[in-house]
Coordinates of C-alpha atoms in Angstrom, one line a residue:
Chain A
M896 CA 49.4 135.3 101.9
V897 CA 51.0 133.1 99.2
I898 CA 51.7 129.6 100.4
D899 CA 54.6 127.9 98.6
E900 CA 53.2 124.8 97.3
H901 CA 56.5 123.1 96.9
I902 CA 56.9 122.8 100.7
T903 CA 53.9 120.5 101.0
T904 CA 54.7 118.4 98.0
V905 CA 58.3 117.5 99.0
S906 CA 58.2 114.0 100.3
R907 CA 60.5 113.1 103.1
P908 CA 60.4 110.9 106.1
I909 CA 58.8 112.3 109.2
W910 CA 61.2 112.7 112.0
P911 CA 60.2 112.9 115.6
T912 CA 59.9 116.5 116.9
E913 CA 60.8 118.0 120.2
E914 CA 59.4 121.2 121.7
T915 CA 62.1 123.6 122.6
S916 CA 62.3 127.2 123.6
E917 CA 62.8 128.0 120.0
G918 CA 59.7 126.2 118.8
S919 CA 59.4 122.6 117.8
Q920 CA 62.5 121.1 116.3
E921 CA 62.9 117.9 114.3
L922 CA 65.2 115.3 115.7
F923 CA 67.2 114.0 112.8
P924 CA 69.2 110.8 113.0
R925 CA 72.9 111.2 113.7
T926 CA 73.7 109.9 110.2
S927 CA 72.0 112.9 108.6
T928 CA 74.6 115.2 110.1
D929 CA 76.9 116.7 107.5
P930 CA 80.5 115.5 108.2
A931 CA 81.6 119.1 108.2
E932 CA 79.0 120.0 110.8
L933 CA 79.9 116.9 112.8
G934 CA 83.5 118.1 112.9
R935 CA 82.4 121.4 114.3
E936 CA 80.1 119.7 116.8
V937 CA 82.7 117.4 118.2
G938 CA 85.3 120.1 118.3
A939 CA 87.6 119.0 115.5
V940 CA 88.0 122.7 114.7
L941 CA 87.5 123.8 118.2
R942 CA 89.1 127.2 118.9
L943 CA 90.4 127.1 122.4
P944 CA 92.3 130.1 123.7
E945 CA 96.0 129.4 124.2
G946 CA 99.3 131.1 124.3
P947 CA 99.6 134.9 124.7
T948 CA 96.2 135.5 123.1
L949 CA 94.6 134.2 126.3
D950 CA 93.8 137.0 128.7
P951 CA 93.6 135.6 132.2
T952 CA 91.1 138.2 133.3
Q953 CA 88.7 137.0 130.7
I954 CA 88.4 133.5 132.2
D955 CA 85.0 133.2 133.8
I956 CA 85.7 131.2 136.9
E957 CA 82.3 132.0 138.5
R958 CA 80.4 130.2 135.8
S959 CA 78.7 127.5 138.0
D960 CA 75.9 126.5 135.6
D961 CA 78.5 125.2 133.3
E962 CA 80.2 122.1 134.7
T963 CA 82.7 121.6 132.0
M964 CA 86.4 121.9 132.5
I965 CA 89.2 122.4 130.1
I966 CA 92.4 120.5 130.9
N967 CA 95.6 120.2 129.1
M968 CA 97.2 116.9 128.4
G969 CA 100.8 116.8 127.1
P970 CA 103.0 117.7 125.3
Q971 CA 105.1 115.9 127.9
H972 CA 102.6 113.3 128.9
P973 CA 104.1 109.9 128.4
S974 CA 101.0 108.4 126.8
T975 CA 100.8 110.9 124.0
H976 CA 103.5 109.1 122.1
G977 CA 105.8 112.0 121.7
V978 CA 105.0 115.6 122.0
L979 CA 101.3 115.6 121.2
R980 CA 99.3 118.1 123.2
L981 CA 95.6 117.8 123.7
M982 CA 93.2 120.3 125.1
L983 CA 90.2 118.4 126.5
E984 CA 86.9 119.7 127.5
L985 CA 85.5 117.5 130.2
D986 CA 82.2 117.1 131.9
G987 CA 83.2 115.2 135.0
E988 CA 85.1 112.3 133.5
V989 CA 83.5 112.4 130.1
V990 CA 85.4 114.0 127.2
L991 CA 83.3 116.4 125.3
R992 CA 85.6 118.1 122.9
T993 CA 89.3 117.6 122.1
K994 CA 91.7 119.7 120.2
P995 CA 95.0 118.2 119.2
I996 CA 97.7 120.9 119.2
I997 CA 100.8 119.9 117.2
G998 CA 104.0 121.5 116.1
Y999 CA 106.2 120.9 119.0
L1000 CA 108.6 118.8 116.9
H1001 CA 108.4 121.0 113.8
T1002 CA 111.8 121.3 112.3
G1003 CA 111.1 122.6 108.9
M1004 CA 112.1 119.5 107.0
E1005 CA 110.2 120.4 103.9
K1006 CA 112.1 123.6 103.7
Q1007 CA 115.3 121.8 104.3
A1008 CA 114.5 119.4 101.5
E1009 CA 114.7 122.3 99.1
E1010 CA 118.3 122.8 100.2
L1011 CA 119.4 119.2 99.7
S1012 CA 120.0 117.5 96.4
F1013 CA 117.9 114.5 95.4
I1014 CA 120.6 112.1 96.5
Q1015 CA 120.8 113.7 99.9
G1016 CA 117.0 114.0 100.2
S1017 CA 116.4 110.5 101.6
T1018 CA 118.6 111.3 104.6
N1019 CA 116.1 114.1 105.3
V1020 CA 112.8 112.3 104.8
T1021 CA 114.0 109.2 106.7
R1022 CA 113.8 111.2 109.9
M1023 CA 110.2 112.1 109.6
D1024 CA 108.4 108.9 110.5
Y1025 CA 111.1 107.4 112.7
L1026 CA 109.3 104.2 113.3
A1027 CA 109.0 103.4 109.5
P1028 CA 112.0 105.3 108.1
L1029 CA 112.3 103.0 105.1
H1030 CA 108.8 103.8 103.9
N1031 CA 109.7 107.5 103.9
E1032 CA 112.8 106.8 101.9
L1033 CA 110.8 104.6 99.5
V1034 CA 108.1 107.2 98.8
F1035 CA 110.7 109.9 98.2
S1036 CA 112.7 107.6 95.9
L1037 CA 109.7 106.5 94.0
A1038 CA 108.7 110.2 93.4
T1039 CA 112.2 111.1 92.2
E1040 CA 112.3 108.0 89.9
A1041 CA 108.9 108.9 88.5
L1042 CA 110.3 112.3 87.5
L1043 CA 113.5 110.7 86.2
G1044 CA 111.7 108.0 84.4
V1045 CA 114.1 105.3 85.2
E1046 CA 113.2 101.6 85.4
M1047 CA 114.2 99.7 88.5
P1048 CA 115.9 96.4 88.3
R1049 CA 113.8 93.6 89.7
R1050 CA 116.1 92.8 92.5
A1051 CA 116.1 96.4 93.7
T1052 CA 112.3 96.3 93.7
Y1053 CA 112.2 93.1 95.7
I1054 CA 114.8 94.3 98.2
R1055 CA 112.7 97.4 98.7
M1056 CA 109.6 95.3 99.3
L1057 CA 111.5 93.0 101.7
M1058 CA 112.9 95.9 103.7
T1059 CA 109.6 97.9 103.9
E1060 CA 107.6 94.8 104.9
L1061 CA 110.2 94.1 107.7
N1062 CA 109.8 97.7 108.6
R1063 CA 106.0 97.4 108.8
I1064 CA 106.5 94.4 111.1
S1065 CA 108.8 96.3 113.3
S1066 CA 106.5 99.4 113.4
H1067 CA 103.5 97.3 114.3
L1068 CA 105.5 95.5 116.9
M1069 CA 106.4 98.8 118.4
W1070 CA 102.8 99.7 118.4
M1071 CA 101.9 96.5 120.1
A1072 CA 104.5 97.3 122.7
T1073 CA 103.5 100.9 123.4
N1074 CA 99.8 100.0 123.2
G1075 CA 100.4 97.2 125.7
M1076 CA 102.1 99.7 128.0
D1077 CA 99.3 102.1 127.7
M1078 CA 96.8 99.4 128.6
G1079 CA 98.9 98.4 131.6
S1080 CA 100.6 95.3 130.2
T1081 CA 104.2 96.0 130.7
S1082 CA 105.2 92.4 129.6
M1083 CA 103.8 93.2 126.2
M1084 CA 106.0 96.2 126.1
I1085 CA 109.1 94.1 126.8
Y1086 CA 108.0 91.4 124.3
G1087 CA 107.3 93.9 121.5
F1088 CA 110.6 95.6 121.9
R1089 CA 112.4 92.2 122.0
E1090 CA 111.1 91.1 118.7
R1091 CA 111.6 94.5 117.1
E1092 CA 115.2 94.3 118.2
M1093 CA 115.7 91.3 115.9
I1094 CA 114.5 93.3 112.9
L1095 CA 116.5 96.3 113.8
S1096 CA 119.6 94.1 114.1
F1097 CA 119.0 92.9 110.6
F1098 CA 118.5 96.5 109.4
E1099 CA 121.8 97.4 111.1
K1100 CA 123.5 94.5 109.3
T1101 CA 122.1 95.5 105.9
T1102 CA 122.1 99.3 106.1
G1103 CA 124.6 100.1 108.7
L1104 CA 122.1 101.8 111.0
R1105 CA 119.2 100.8 113.2
M1106 CA 117.1 103.7 112.1
N1107 CA 117.4 106.7 109.7
H1108 CA 119.0 104.3 107.3
N1109 CA 119.3 106.2 104.0
Y1110 CA 119.2 102.8 102.5
I1111 CA 116.5 103.2 99.8
R1112 CA 117.8 105.9 97.5
P1113 CA 116.7 107.3 94.2
G1114 CA 118.1 104.8 91.8
G1115 CA 117.9 101.6 93.9
V1116 CA 119.2 100.7 97.3
A1117 CA 122.5 101.6 98.9
A1118 CA 123.8 98.1 99.2
D1119 CA 123.0 94.5 98.4
L1120 CA 121.6 92.3 101.1
P1121 CA 124.4 90.9 103.4
D1122 CA 125.7 87.3 103.1
G1123 CA 123.5 84.9 104.8
W1124 CA 120.5 87.2 104.8
E1125 CA 118.2 84.2 104.0
D1126 CA 118.9 82.6 107.3
D1127 CA 118.3 85.9 109.2
I1128 CA 115.0 86.4 107.5
E1129 CA 114.0 82.8 108.1
V1130 CA 114.7 83.2 111.8
I1131 CA 112.9 86.5 112.0
C1132 CA 109.8 85.1 110.2
N1133 CA 109.6 82.1 112.3
T1134 CA 110.1 83.9 115.6
V1135 CA 107.7 86.8 114.8
E1136 CA 105.0 84.4 113.6
T1137 CA 105.3 82.1 116.6
R1138 CA 105.4 85.0 119.0
S1139 CA 102.4 86.7 117.4
Y1140 CA 100.3 83.8 118.6
E1141 CA 101.8 84.3 122.0
Y1142 CA 100.6 87.9 122.0
D1143 CA 97.2 86.6 121.0
E1144 CA 97.2 84.4 124.0
L1145 CA 98.5 87.2 126.2
L1146 CA 96.2 90.0 125.1
T1147 CA 93.3 89.0 122.8
G1148 CA 91.4 87.0 125.4
Q1149 CA 92.4 89.1 128.3
T1150 CA 89.4 90.5 130.1
I1151 CA 90.8 93.8 131.1
F1152 CA 92.4 94.4 127.8
R1153 CA 89.2 93.6 125.9
G1154 CA 87.2 95.7 128.3
R1155 CA 89.4 98.7 127.5
M1156 CA 89.5 98.1 123.8
E1157 CA 86.1 96.9 122.7
G1158 CA 83.6 99.5 121.8
I1159 CA 86.0 102.4 122.6
G1160 CA 86.8 105.0 120.1
N1161 CA 84.2 104.1 117.4
L1162 CA 84.6 105.4 113.9
T1163 CA 82.2 104.9 111.0
A1164 CA 83.4 104.4 107.4
E1165 CA 81.6 107.7 106.3
E1166 CA 83.4 109.7 109.0
A1167 CA 86.7 108.1 108.2
L1168 CA 86.4 108.9 104.5
A1169 CA 85.3 112.4 105.1
L1170 CA 88.2 113.0 107.4
S1171 CA 90.7 111.5 104.8
V1172 CA 91.7 108.9 107.4
T1173 CA 93.8 106.0 106.0
G1174 CA 95.6 103.0 107.1
P1175 CA 94.5 100.6 109.9
L1176 CA 92.1 103.3 111.1
L1177 CA 90.2 103.3 107.8
R1178 CA 90.4 99.5 107.5
S1179 CA 89.0 99.1 111.0
T1180 CA 85.7 100.6 109.7
G1181 CA 85.4 97.9 107.1
V1182 CA 86.8 99.7 104.1
P1183 CA 89.2 97.3 102.4
W1184 CA 91.6 100.0 101.2
D1185 CA 95.3 99.1 101.2
L1186 CA 97.4 100.8 98.6
R1187 CA 99.5 97.6 98.3
R1188 CA 96.5 95.8 97.0
T1189 CA 94.3 98.5 95.5
M1190 CA 96.8 100.6 93.7
P1191 CA 99.9 98.4 93.7
Y1192 CA 103.3 100.0 93.7
L1193 CA 106.7 98.1 93.5
A1194 CA 105.7 94.5 92.8
F1195 CA 103.0 94.0 95.4
D1196 CA 100.7 92.7 92.7
E1197 CA 103.0 89.6 92.5
V1198 CA 102.7 88.5 96.1
E1199 CA 99.8 86.9 97.9
F1200 CA 98.5 88.5 101.0
D1201 CA 95.2 89.4 102.6
V1202 CA 93.9 92.9 103.4
I1203 CA 92.7 92.8 107.0
V1204 CA 89.5 94.7 107.7
G1205 CA 87.5 95.3 110.8
T1206 CA 83.8 95.7 111.4
Y1207 CA 83.1 98.0 114.2
G1208 CA 85.8 100.6 113.8
D1209 CA 86.8 100.5 117.5
N1210 CA 90.1 100.1 119.3
F1211 CA 89.9 96.4 119.3
D1212 CA 89.5 96.2 115.6
R1213 CA 92.5 98.4 115.1
Y1214 CA 94.5 96.1 117.5
S1215 CA 93.5 93.0 115.7
I1216 CA 94.2 94.6 112.3
R1217 CA 97.7 95.4 113.3
L1218 CA 98.3 92.0 114.8
N1219 CA 97.1 90.3 111.7
E1220 CA 99.0 92.6 109.4
I1221 CA 102.2 91.4 111.2
R1222 CA 101.3 87.9 110.1
E1223 CA 100.4 89.1 106.6
S1224 CA 103.7 90.9 106.3
V1225 CA 105.5 87.7 107.4
K1226 CA 103.7 85.9 104.7
I1227 CA 104.9 88.5 102.1
V1228 CA 108.5 88.3 103.4
R1229 CA 108.5 84.5 103.0
Q1230 CA 107.4 84.9 99.4
L1231 CA 110.0 87.5 98.7
L1232 CA 112.6 85.2 100.3
A1233 CA 111.6 82.4 98.0
N1234 CA 111.4 84.5 94.9
M1235 CA 114.2 87.0 95.3
P1236 CA 115.6 87.6 91.8
S1237 CA 119.3 88.0 91.2
G1238 CA 120.8 90.9 89.4
D1239 CA 121.5 94.5 90.1
Y1240 CA 120.4 96.2 93.2
R1241 CA 120.5 99.7 91.7
V1242 CA 120.1 101.3 88.3
Q1243 CA 123.2 101.0 86.1
D1244 CA 122.8 104.6 85.0
R1245 CA 126.0 106.5 85.9
K1246 CA 124.1 109.8 85.9
V1247 CA 122.0 108.6 88.8
T1248 CA 124.0 105.9 90.5
P1249 CA 127.6 106.5 91.6
P1250 CA 130.0 104.0 90.2
P1251 CA 131.3 101.2 92.5
R1252 CA 134.4 102.1 94.5
G1253 CA 136.6 99.6 92.6
R1254 CA 136.0 101.3 89.3
I1255 CA 137.1 104.7 90.5
D1256 CA 140.8 103.6 90.7
S1257 CA 140.8 102.4 87.1
S1258 CA 138.4 104.7 85.2
M1259 CA 138.6 108.4 84.8
E1260 CA 134.9 108.6 83.8
A1261 CA 134.0 106.7 86.9
L1262 CA 135.9 109.2 89.0
I1263 CA 134.2 112.1 87.3
H1264 CA 130.7 110.6 87.6
H1265 CA 131.4 109.8 91.3
F1266 CA 132.5 113.4 91.9
K1267 CA 129.6 114.9 90.0
V1268 CA 127.0 112.7 91.6
F1269 CA 128.2 113.5 95.1
T1270 CA 129.0 117.2 94.7
E1271 CA 126.2 118.6 92.7
G1272 CA 123.9 115.6 92.3
F1273 CA 122.0 114.7 89.2
A1274 CA 119.5 116.9 87.4
V1275 CA 115.9 115.8 87.5
P1276 CA 113.7 116.8 84.6
E1277 CA 111.2 119.6 85.3
G1278 CA 107.8 118.4 86.4
E1279 CA 105.7 117.5 89.4
V1280 CA 104.5 114.2 90.7
Y1281 CA 102.5 112.8 93.6
V1282 CA 103.4 109.2 94.7
A1283 CA 101.7 107.4 97.6
V1284 CA 102.7 104.2 99.4
E1285 CA 101.0 102.3 102.2
S1286 CA 103.0 103.0 105.3
P1287 CA 102.1 101.2 108.6
R1288 CA 100.0 104.3 109.5
G1289 CA 98.3 104.8 106.2
E1290 CA 98.7 106.6 102.9
L1291 CA 102.2 108.2 102.9
G1292 CA 102.4 110.6 100.0
C1293 CA 105.2 112.6 98.5
Y1294 CA 104.5 115.6 96.2
L1295 CA 107.6 116.5 94.4
A1296 CA 108.1 119.5 92.1
S1297 CA 111.3 119.9 90.2
D1298 CA 112.4 122.9 88.2
G1299 CA 115.0 120.8 86.3
G1300 CA 117.8 121.3 88.8
P1301 CA 119.6 118.9 91.2
K1302 CA 117.4 119.9 94.1
P1303 CA 113.7 119.6 94.6
Y1304 CA 111.9 122.9 94.0
R1305 CA 109.2 121.8 96.5
M1306 CA 108.9 118.6 98.5
H1307 CA 105.8 117.9 100.4
I1308 CA 105.1 114.9 102.5
R1309 CA 101.6 113.9 103.2
G1310 CA 102.0 112.3 106.5
P1311 CA 99.3 109.7 107.4
S1312 CA 99.6 110.5 111.1
F1313 CA 99.1 114.2 110.5
V1314 CA 95.8 113.5 108.7
N1315 CA 94.7 110.7 111.0
L1316 CA 95.0 112.9 114.0
Q1317 CA 92.0 114.8 112.8
A1318 CA 89.9 111.8 113.8
L1319 CA 90.9 112.1 117.4
P1320 CA 88.2 114.5 118.5
L1321 CA 85.6 112.2 116.9
L1322 CA 87.0 109.1 118.5
M1323 CA 87.3 110.7 122.0
R1324 CA 83.8 112.3 122.0
G1325 CA 81.7 110.9 124.8
G1326 CA 84.3 108.6 126.1
L1327 CA 86.0 108.6 129.4
L1328 CA 89.2 110.4 130.1
S1329 CA 90.9 107.1 131.0
D1330 CA 90.0 105.9 127.5
A1331 CA 91.7 108.8 125.9
V1332 CA 95.1 107.2 126.3
A1333 CA 93.8 104.0 124.6
V1334 CA 92.3 106.1 121.8
I1335 CA 95.5 108.1 121.2
S1336 CA 97.4 104.8 121.1
S1337 CA 95.1 103.2 118.6
V1338 CA 95.5 106.1 116.2
D1339 CA 99.3 105.4 116.4
P1340 CA 100.6 108.9 115.6
V1341 CA 104.3 109.4 115.1
M1342 CA 105.0 113.0 116.0
G1343 CA 108.0 113.2 113.9
E1344 CA 105.8 112.7 110.9
V1345 CA 103.0 114.9 112.1
D1346 CA 105.2 117.9 112.7
R1347 CA 107.9 117.3 110.1
Chain B
M1469 CA 98.3 103.3 86.4
T1470 CA 95.3 102.7 84.1
T1471 CA 96.0 102.3 80.4
Q1472 CA 92.8 103.8 79.0
T1473 CA 92.0 107.4 80.0
P1474 CA 89.0 107.5 82.3
T1475 CA 86.3 110.0 81.5
L1476 CA 86.4 113.0 83.9
N1477 CA 83.4 115.2 83.1
A1478 CA 84.3 117.7 85.7
F1479 CA 87.5 118.6 83.9
E1480 CA 85.7 119.4 80.6
G1481 CA 86.7 122.8 79.3
F1482 CA 89.8 123.1 81.5
P1483 CA 93.3 122.4 80.4
T1484 CA 94.7 119.1 81.6
V1485 CA 98.1 117.4 81.3
A1486 CA 99.2 113.9 82.0
S1487 CA 101.4 112.9 84.9
P1488 CA 102.6 109.5 86.2
G1489 CA 100.3 107.9 88.7
V1490 CA 97.3 110.1 88.1
A1491 CA 94.4 110.0 85.6
A1492 CA 94.8 113.8 84.9
V1493 CA 96.3 117.0 86.2
A1494 CA 93.8 119.8 85.7
F1495 CA 94.5 123.5 85.8
I1496 CA 91.3 125.1 87.3
P1497 CA 90.8 128.8 87.8
R1498 CA 90.2 129.6 91.4
E1499 CA 86.6 130.8 90.7
N1500 CA 85.7 127.3 89.5
Y1501 CA 87.8 125.4 92.0
K1502 CA 85.2 124.5 94.6
A1503 CA 82.5 123.7 91.9
V1504 CA 84.9 121.4 90.1
V1505 CA 85.9 119.6 93.3
A1506 CA 82.2 119.2 94.2
A1507 CA 81.5 117.7 90.8
L1508 CA 84.4 115.3 91.3
K1509 CA 83.1 114.4 94.7
A1510 CA 79.7 113.6 93.1
D1511 CA 81.7 111.6 90.4
G1512 CA 83.0 109.1 92.9
F1513 CA 86.1 110.8 94.4
E1514 CA 85.6 109.9 98.0
M1515 CA 88.7 111.3 99.6
A1516 CA 90.9 114.3 99.4
S1517 CA 94.4 112.9 99.9
D1518 CA 96.4 116.0 100.0
V1519 CA 96.4 119.8 99.8
C1520 CA 99.6 121.6 99.6
G1521 CA 100.8 125.1 98.5
V1522 CA 103.8 125.8 96.3
D1523 CA 105.5 129.2 95.9
Y1524 CA 106.8 129.6 92.3
L1525 CA 108.6 132.8 93.0
I1526 CA 112.1 131.9 91.7
A1527 CA 111.2 129.0 89.4
G1528 CA 112.3 129.3 85.9
A1529 CA 110.1 128.6 83.0
R1530 CA 107.3 126.3 84.2
T1531 CA 105.6 124.2 81.6
L1532 CA 102.0 125.1 81.7
P1533 CA 99.4 124.3 79.1
D1534 CA 98.0 127.0 76.9
G1535 CA 95.5 129.3 78.5
V1536 CA 96.9 129.0 82.0
K1537 CA 98.4 132.2 83.3
P1538 CA 101.3 131.5 85.6
E1539 CA 101.0 133.1 89.0
R1540 CA 103.2 133.0 92.0
F1541 CA 101.3 130.6 94.2
E1542 CA 99.8 127.3 93.4
V1543 CA 97.5 125.1 95.4
V1544 CA 97.8 121.5 94.5
T1545 CA 95.0 119.2 95.6
S1546 CA 95.1 115.4 95.1
L1547 CA 91.8 113.6 95.1
L1548 CA 91.4 109.9 95.3
S1549 CA 88.5 107.8 94.0
M1550 CA 88.4 104.4 95.8
S1551 CA 85.6 103.0 93.7
R1552 CA 87.4 103.8 90.4
R1553 CA 90.9 103.5 91.8
I1554 CA 92.3 106.6 90.2
R1555 CA 93.7 109.8 91.4
V1556 CA 93.4 113.3 90.0
R1557 CA 95.3 116.4 90.8
I1558 CA 94.1 120.0 90.6
R1559 CA 96.5 122.9 90.3
V1560 CA 95.1 126.3 91.1
Q1561 CA 97.0 129.5 90.2
L1562 CA 96.9 132.2 92.9
P1563 CA 98.2 135.7 92.4
D1564 CA 100.9 137.1 94.7
L1565 CA 98.9 139.9 96.3
D1566 CA 95.8 137.9 97.0
P1567 CA 96.5 134.2 97.5
T1568 CA 92.9 133.3 98.4
V1569 CA 91.0 130.2 97.4
D1570 CA 87.9 128.5 98.5
S1571 CA 88.2 126.1 101.3
L1572 CA 87.2 122.5 100.7
F1573 CA 86.2 122.0 104.3
E1574 CA 82.5 121.8 103.4
L1575 CA 83.1 119.0 100.9
Y1576 CA 86.0 117.2 102.6
P1577 CA 86.3 118.0 106.3
G1578 CA 89.6 116.1 106.2
T1579 CA 91.3 119.0 104.4
E1580 CA 91.0 121.0 107.6
A1581 CA 94.5 120.3 108.8
M1582 CA 96.1 120.3 105.4
E1583 CA 94.7 123.7 104.5
R1584 CA 95.9 125.0 107.8
E1585 CA 99.3 123.7 107.1
A1586 CA 99.3 125.3 103.6
F1587 CA 98.2 128.6 105.3
D1588 CA 100.9 128.2 108.0
L1589 CA 103.8 127.4 105.8
V1590 CA 103.0 129.0 102.5
G1591 CA 100.5 131.6 103.4
I1592 CA 97.6 130.6 101.2
R1593 CA 94.3 131.9 102.5
F1594 CA 91.3 129.6 102.4
A1595 CA 88.0 131.3 102.3
G1596 CA 85.4 129.5 104.4
H1597 CA 87.8 127.6 106.5
P1598 CA 86.4 127.3 110.0
D1599 CA 89.7 128.0 111.9
L1600 CA 92.4 129.3 109.7
S1601 CA 95.2 129.5 112.2
R1602 CA 98.8 128.4 112.5
I1603 CA 99.1 124.6 113.0
L1604 CA 102.8 123.8 113.1
L1605 CA 104.4 127.1 114.0
P1606 CA 103.7 129.1 117.2
E1607 CA 100.7 131.4 116.9
E1608 CA 102.8 134.6 117.0
W1609 CA 105.2 133.5 114.3
E1610 CA 105.8 136.0 111.5
G1611 CA 106.0 135.0 107.9
H1612 CA 105.5 131.8 106.0
P1613 CA 108.6 129.7 105.9
L1614 CA 108.0 127.8 102.8
R1615 CA 107.8 130.9 100.7
K1616 CA 110.9 131.4 98.6
D1617 CA 111.5 134.9 99.9
Y1618 CA 111.5 133.9 103.5
G1619 CA 114.7 134.9 105.3
I1620 CA 116.4 131.7 106.4
G1621 CA 118.4 132.3 109.5
R1622 CA 116.5 135.5 110.3
V1623 CA 115.9 134.2 113.8
P1624 CA 119.3 133.2 115.1
V1625 CA 118.2 130.9 117.9
Q1626 CA 114.5 130.4 118.3
F1627 CA 113.9 129.5 121.9
K1628 CA 116.2 132.0 123.6
S1629 CA 115.4 135.5 124.7
T1630 CA 117.2 138.2 122.9
P1631 CA 120.5 139.3 124.6
G1632 CA 120.1 142.4 126.7
P1633 CA 122.2 145.5 126.3
R1634 CA 125.8 145.5 127.5

């Protein structure tokens, strides 16, 4: 018998062994598990029978040695933040495996984008992440402008930053509200919605709509900021900042709240990176990755702010990251208020931007350009581009392929919630069913963006 | 983003083009796809940002570098290096009759849902994917809607039973 000498010469740490029916097996530490294997183990790719493929006669109800139970949560469950459906495998009250089932809100928006011209496209993407519509418009506009190769006026860039940061505040406030409600704090729900309402009123004043604004368009923004916007922003900043300390008082030190948040839904940095998780989820594991800072777009390299990171990657870290990001966004908005440049709020390129209404009455060219821009749109040079921005939920990417026509050949949105949802089985594993609601809330999925 | 071109050893020997926002866009044959991505992962690309499929059925002339044979389908993978702060994009050409490519699940488990989406909507097959099933559409759905030859309006109203005979 030939003994392979390599086996004995390989040096490796000696792990404890355990005698099993299949011989002695080494007990490796959990960190040595391959992320792909871990995904399989915790059921990230769990294949549970569903729909017409399930044969009722095949269900083994007599199986008494196996105490696990599969229950269905959603899609109409109020705590799933929309139409998320979860299949949970439970052992008593402990969640073993989870499978998120999505698609209940799928409306084929990527297909529809191929039928809409670039100037209509932002009306489509704004309906994806309905809590941060301006970020969706922004990423689509940036992708189109990258293909067009137009240079934004500084005021347009600053207005975009102002509006998206306000949107981040309102989205995080909405999260504070719904998270508070999930944790049983209904007063937090009322407070969160109250402050968000101020920002939505400002959006209505500026864009004409409370959501689905179609405000940030390829070529700039739809309208200049309204008269007296400085006062509105001042009031919003002061109120939100003051109230954020009230939330601190209400929630952060609250015993029940902390008990339900601390140490629940743990995620490590390795797992988060392997699962492509971004946004507050990734930052809660201690990875200081915020696209505004690390790969600046717009003019985020000109403003001062801190990237908030957590340590433990649990629910409480994610809560405190979002709360502190509200304050950081207020800080950014204050700087934008102080440094708002004057000038154009959209590109003065008549092929991209329709002429102002007043010019149409006096200029034939203006009339023609106006007609052409709104009937057939503008042609975008052939090419493809991927642009990513930091939405309140993580990396929001837009892949745009153009064949040289006025409509995108292919538009793909990389929704952060869609990707982040993959971490759900990992976060829920081994926790209690009652914590499932807290974990879903801390991931902050927006189903409009997940299903698109 | 970066002014100097970063060295990407994994792309050596493959045609690359420049694109705004990324260090390079590489055209990789599907046989080399997984090996190149594995080399990139070892080279500091920690995260797979995006995987999506494109159907170039009705596209006119596509500008592709020399040596790349245009095929109907394309899988576009965006990788992100956090340590080097660059992105790269990989475009893989897939033929009409056999749009199969290796899955990246073993390298980046986070591509699981993205590959399922590409399978669901464009019909790309990912070899080695642990659960290649529909993710957004119902399980019994026929066809892949983001293909260019998909019949729009083929199903008049989705969630109604077909009218019975008169």
